[in-house]
PDB file of C-alpha atoms in Angstrom:
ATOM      1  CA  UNK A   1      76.492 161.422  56.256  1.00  0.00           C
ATOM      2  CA  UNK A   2      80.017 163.118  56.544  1.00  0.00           C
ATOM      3  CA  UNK A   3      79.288 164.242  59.921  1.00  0.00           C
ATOM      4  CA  UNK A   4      78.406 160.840  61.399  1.00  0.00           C
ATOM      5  CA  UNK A   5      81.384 158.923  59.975  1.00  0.00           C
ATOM      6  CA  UNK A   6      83.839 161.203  61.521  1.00  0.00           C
ATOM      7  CA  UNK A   7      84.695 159.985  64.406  1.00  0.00           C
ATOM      8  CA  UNK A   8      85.042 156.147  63.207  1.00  0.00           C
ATOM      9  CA  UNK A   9      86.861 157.785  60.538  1.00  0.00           C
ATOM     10  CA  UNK A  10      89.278 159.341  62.591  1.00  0.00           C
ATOM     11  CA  UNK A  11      90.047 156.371  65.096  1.00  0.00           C
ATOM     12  CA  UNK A  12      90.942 154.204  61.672  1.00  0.00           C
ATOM     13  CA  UNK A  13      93.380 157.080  60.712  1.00  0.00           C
ATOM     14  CA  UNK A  14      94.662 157.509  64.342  1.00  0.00           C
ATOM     15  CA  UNK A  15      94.942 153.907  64.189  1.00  0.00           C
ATOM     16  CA  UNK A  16      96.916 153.327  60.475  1.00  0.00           C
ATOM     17  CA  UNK A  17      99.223 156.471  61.020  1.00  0.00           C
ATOM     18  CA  UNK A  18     100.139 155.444  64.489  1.00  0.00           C
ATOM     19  CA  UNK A  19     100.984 152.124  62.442  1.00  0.00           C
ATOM     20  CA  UNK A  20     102.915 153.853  59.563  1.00  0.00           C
ATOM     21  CA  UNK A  21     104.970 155.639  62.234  1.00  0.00           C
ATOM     22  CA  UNK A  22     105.954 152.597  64.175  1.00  0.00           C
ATOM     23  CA  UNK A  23     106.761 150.441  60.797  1.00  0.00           C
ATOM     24  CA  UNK A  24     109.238 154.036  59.784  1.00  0.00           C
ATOM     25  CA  UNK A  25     110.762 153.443  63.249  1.00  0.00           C
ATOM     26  CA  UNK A  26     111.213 149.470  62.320  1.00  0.00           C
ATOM     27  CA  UNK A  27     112.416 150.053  58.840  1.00  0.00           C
ATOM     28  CA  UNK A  28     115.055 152.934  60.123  1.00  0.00           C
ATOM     29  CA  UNK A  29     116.565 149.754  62.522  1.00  0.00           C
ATOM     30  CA  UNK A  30     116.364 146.998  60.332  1.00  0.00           C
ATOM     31  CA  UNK A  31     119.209 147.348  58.062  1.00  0.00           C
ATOM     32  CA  UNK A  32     121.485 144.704  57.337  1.00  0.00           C
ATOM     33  CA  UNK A  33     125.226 145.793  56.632  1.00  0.00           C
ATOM     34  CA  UNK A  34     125.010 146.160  52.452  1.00  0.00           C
ATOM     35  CA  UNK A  35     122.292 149.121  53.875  1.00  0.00           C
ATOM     36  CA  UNK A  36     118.816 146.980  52.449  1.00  0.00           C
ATOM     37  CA  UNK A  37     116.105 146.738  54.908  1.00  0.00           C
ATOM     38  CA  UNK A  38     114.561 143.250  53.938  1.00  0.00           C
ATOM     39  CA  UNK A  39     111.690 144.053  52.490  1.00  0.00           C
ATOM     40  CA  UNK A  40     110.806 146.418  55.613  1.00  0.00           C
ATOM     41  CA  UNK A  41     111.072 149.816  53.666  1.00  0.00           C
ATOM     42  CA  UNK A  42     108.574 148.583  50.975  1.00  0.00           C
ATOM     43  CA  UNK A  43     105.932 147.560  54.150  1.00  0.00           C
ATOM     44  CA  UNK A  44     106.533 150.804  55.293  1.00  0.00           C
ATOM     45  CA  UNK A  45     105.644 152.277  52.052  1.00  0.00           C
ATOM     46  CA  UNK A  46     102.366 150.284  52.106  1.00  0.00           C
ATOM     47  CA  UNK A  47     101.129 151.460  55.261  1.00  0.00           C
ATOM     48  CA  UNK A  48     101.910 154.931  55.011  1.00  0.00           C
ATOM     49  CA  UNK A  49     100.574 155.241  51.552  1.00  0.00           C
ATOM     50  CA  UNK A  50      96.675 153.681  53.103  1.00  0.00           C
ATOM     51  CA  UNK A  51      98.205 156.228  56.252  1.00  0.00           C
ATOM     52  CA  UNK A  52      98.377 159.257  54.090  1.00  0.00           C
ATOM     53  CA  UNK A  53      95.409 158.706  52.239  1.00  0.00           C
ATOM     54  CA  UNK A  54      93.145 158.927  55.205  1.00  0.00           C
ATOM     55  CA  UNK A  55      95.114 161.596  56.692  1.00  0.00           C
ATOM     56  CA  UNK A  56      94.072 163.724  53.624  1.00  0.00           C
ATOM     57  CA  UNK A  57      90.507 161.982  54.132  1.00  0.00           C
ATOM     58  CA  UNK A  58      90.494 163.350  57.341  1.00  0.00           C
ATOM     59  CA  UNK A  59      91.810 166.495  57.205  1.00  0.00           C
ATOM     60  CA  UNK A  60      89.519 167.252  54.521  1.00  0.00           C
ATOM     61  CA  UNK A  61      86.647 166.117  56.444  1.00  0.00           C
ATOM     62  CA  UNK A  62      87.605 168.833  59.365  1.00  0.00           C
ATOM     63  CA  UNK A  63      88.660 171.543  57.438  1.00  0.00           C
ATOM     64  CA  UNK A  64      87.450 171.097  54.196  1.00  0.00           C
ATOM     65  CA  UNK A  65      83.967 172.977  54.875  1.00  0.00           C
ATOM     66  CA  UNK A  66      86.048 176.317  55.796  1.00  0.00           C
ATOM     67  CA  UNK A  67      88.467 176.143  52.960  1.00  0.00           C
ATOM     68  CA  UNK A  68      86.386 174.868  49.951  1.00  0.00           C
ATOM     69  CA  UNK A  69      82.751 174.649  51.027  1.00  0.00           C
ATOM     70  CA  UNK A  70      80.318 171.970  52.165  1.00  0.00           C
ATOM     71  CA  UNK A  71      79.070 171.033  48.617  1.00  0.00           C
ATOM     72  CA  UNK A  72      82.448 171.024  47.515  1.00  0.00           C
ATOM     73  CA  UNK A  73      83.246 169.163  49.891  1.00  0.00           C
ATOM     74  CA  UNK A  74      81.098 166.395  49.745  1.00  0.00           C
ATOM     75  CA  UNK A  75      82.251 165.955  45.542  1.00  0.00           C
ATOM     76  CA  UNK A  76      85.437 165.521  46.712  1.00  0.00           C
ATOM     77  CA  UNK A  77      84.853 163.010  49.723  1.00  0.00           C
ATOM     78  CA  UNK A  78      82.611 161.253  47.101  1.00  0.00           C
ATOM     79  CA  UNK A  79      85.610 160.935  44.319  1.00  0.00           C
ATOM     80  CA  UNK A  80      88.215 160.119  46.811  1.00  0.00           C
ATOM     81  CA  UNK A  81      85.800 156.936  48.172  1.00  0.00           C
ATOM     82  CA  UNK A  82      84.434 155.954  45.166  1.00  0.00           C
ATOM     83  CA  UNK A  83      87.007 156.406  42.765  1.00  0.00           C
ATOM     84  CA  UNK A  84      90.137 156.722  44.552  1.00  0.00           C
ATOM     85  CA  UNK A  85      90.460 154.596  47.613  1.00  0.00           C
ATOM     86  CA  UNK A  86      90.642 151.310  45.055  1.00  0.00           C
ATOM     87  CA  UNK A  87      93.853 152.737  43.246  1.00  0.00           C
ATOM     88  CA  UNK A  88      95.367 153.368  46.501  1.00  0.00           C
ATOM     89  CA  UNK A  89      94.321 149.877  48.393  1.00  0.00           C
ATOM     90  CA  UNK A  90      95.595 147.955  45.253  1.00  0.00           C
ATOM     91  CA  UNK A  91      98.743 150.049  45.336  1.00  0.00           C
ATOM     92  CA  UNK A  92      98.932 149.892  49.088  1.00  0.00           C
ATOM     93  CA  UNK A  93      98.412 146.089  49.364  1.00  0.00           C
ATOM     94  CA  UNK A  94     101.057 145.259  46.453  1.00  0.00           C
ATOM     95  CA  UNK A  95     103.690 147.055  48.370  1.00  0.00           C
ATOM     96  CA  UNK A  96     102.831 145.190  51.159  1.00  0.00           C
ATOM     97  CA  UNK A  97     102.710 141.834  49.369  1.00  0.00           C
ATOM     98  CA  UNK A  98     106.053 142.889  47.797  1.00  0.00           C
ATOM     99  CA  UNK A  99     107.630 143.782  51.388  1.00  0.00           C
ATOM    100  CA  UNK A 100     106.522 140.611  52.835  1.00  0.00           C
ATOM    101  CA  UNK A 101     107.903 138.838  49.667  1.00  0.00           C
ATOM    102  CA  UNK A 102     111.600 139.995  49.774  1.00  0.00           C
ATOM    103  CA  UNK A 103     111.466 139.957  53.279  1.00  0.00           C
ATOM    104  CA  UNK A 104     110.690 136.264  53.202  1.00  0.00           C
ATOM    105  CA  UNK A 105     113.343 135.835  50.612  1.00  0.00           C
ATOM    106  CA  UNK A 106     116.115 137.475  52.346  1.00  0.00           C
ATOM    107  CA  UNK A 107     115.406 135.530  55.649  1.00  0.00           C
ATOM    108  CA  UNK A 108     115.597 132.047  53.649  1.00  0.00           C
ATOM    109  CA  UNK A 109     118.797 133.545  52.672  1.00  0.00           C
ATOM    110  CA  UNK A 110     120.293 134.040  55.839  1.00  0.00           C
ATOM    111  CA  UNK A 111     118.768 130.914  57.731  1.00  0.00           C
ATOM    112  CA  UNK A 112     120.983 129.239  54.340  1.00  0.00           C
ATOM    113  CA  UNK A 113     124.022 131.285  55.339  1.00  0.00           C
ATOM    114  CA  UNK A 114     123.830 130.139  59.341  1.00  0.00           C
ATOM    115  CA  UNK A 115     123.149 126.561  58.352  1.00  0.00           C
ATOM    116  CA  UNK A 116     126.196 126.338  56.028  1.00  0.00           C
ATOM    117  CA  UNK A 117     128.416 128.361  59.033  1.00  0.00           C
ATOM    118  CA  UNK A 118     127.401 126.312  61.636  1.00  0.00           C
ATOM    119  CA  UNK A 119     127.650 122.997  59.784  1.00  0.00           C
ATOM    120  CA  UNK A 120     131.245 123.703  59.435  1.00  0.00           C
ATOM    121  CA  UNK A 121     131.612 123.956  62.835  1.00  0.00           C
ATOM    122  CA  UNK A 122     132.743 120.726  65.042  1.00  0.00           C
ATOM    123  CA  UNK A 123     130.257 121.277  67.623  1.00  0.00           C
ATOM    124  CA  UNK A 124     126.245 120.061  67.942  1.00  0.00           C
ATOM    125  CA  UNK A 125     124.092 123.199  68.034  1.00  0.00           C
ATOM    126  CA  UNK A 126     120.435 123.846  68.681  1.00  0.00           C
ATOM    127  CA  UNK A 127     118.078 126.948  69.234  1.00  0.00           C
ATOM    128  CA  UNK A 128     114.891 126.390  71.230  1.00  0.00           C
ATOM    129  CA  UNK A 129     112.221 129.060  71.172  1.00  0.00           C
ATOM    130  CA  UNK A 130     110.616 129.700  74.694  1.00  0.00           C
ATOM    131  CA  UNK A 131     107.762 126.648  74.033  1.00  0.00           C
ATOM    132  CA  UNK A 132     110.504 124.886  73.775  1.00  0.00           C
ATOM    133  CA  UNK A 133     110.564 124.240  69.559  1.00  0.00           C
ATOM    134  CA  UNK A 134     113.456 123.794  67.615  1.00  0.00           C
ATOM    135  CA  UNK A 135     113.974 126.895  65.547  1.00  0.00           C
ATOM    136  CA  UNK A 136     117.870 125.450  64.184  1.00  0.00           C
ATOM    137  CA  UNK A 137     119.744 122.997  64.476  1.00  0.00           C
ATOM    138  CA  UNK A 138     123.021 122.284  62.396  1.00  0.00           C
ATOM    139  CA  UNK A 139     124.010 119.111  60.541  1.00  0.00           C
ATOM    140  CA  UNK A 140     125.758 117.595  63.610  1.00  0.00           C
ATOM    141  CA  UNK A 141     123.331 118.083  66.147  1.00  0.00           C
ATOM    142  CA  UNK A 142     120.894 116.217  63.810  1.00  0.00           C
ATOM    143  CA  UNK A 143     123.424 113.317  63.356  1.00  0.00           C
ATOM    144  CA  UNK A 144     123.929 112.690  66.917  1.00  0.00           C
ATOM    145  CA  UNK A 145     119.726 112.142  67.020  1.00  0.00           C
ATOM    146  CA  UNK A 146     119.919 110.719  63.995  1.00  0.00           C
ATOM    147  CA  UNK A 147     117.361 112.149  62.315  1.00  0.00           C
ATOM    148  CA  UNK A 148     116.966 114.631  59.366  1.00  0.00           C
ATOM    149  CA  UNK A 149     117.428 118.761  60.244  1.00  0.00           C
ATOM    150  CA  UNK A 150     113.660 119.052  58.714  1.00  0.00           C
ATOM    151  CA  UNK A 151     112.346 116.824  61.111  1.00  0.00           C
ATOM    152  CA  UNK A 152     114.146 117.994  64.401  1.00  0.00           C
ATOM    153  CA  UNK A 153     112.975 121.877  63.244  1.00  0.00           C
ATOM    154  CA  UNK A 154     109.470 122.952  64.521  1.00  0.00           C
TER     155      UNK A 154
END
């Protein structure tokens, strides 16, 4: 059983660490000037701790036999998948919703800071995406179409 699942096994680790690496090299840019990350360092905790938990899974699985024996071995895989893996999804997935949470929070924050900055402003200002979609537009740029800031946006 442990010998067939090994390979799968190992491209989903491959796969999540790879992941947990790139979201540490994320998290180590994203900082705003008061040092927080937006929510990115809590992501980053979420995926590495699903990361690390396979690593060990794997690890195990390769050298486990040498170190601690086959039928050893097997108890252990079966406690970490039956008993363990839940703890460490639920823990895993609440940092993740947490991450995504404050970062959500913090960018409502600053799309609130630009609007009131560029409201003051005397000028009509717009941001297109590259499908050509509003992403902002201030107060006066609104006015001029006369129509509301919600409805020019998206």
């Amino acid at each position: 059983m442990i010998s067939e699942s090994v390979p799968i096994m190992t491209a989903i680790d491959v796969v999540v660490i790879a992941m947990a690496l790139l979201m540490a090299r994320f998290a180590a840019r994203d900082r705003n000037a008061d040092g927080s990350s937006n929510g990115t360092l809590l992501i980053v905790a979420g995926v590495a701790t699903i990361g690390l938990f396979h690593g060990a899974e794997l690890l195990l699985m390769h050298v486990g036999p040498s170190l601690i024996g086959s039928e050893r071995l097997t108890a252990v895989l079966m406690f970490m998948h039956l008993e363990a893996r839940w703890m460490v999804t639920v823990m895993s997935f609440a940092l993740l919703i947490a991450g995504f949470r404050v970062a959500s929070r913090d960018y409502a924050d600053h799309a609130r800071r630009l609007s009131v900055m560029t409201d003051a402003l005397p000028l009509a200002l717009a941001y297109c995406d590259t499908d050509q979609r509003y992403q902002f537009v201030n107060r006066n740029y609104a006015r001029i179409h006369a129509k509301p800031v919600e409805e020019i946006v998206g």
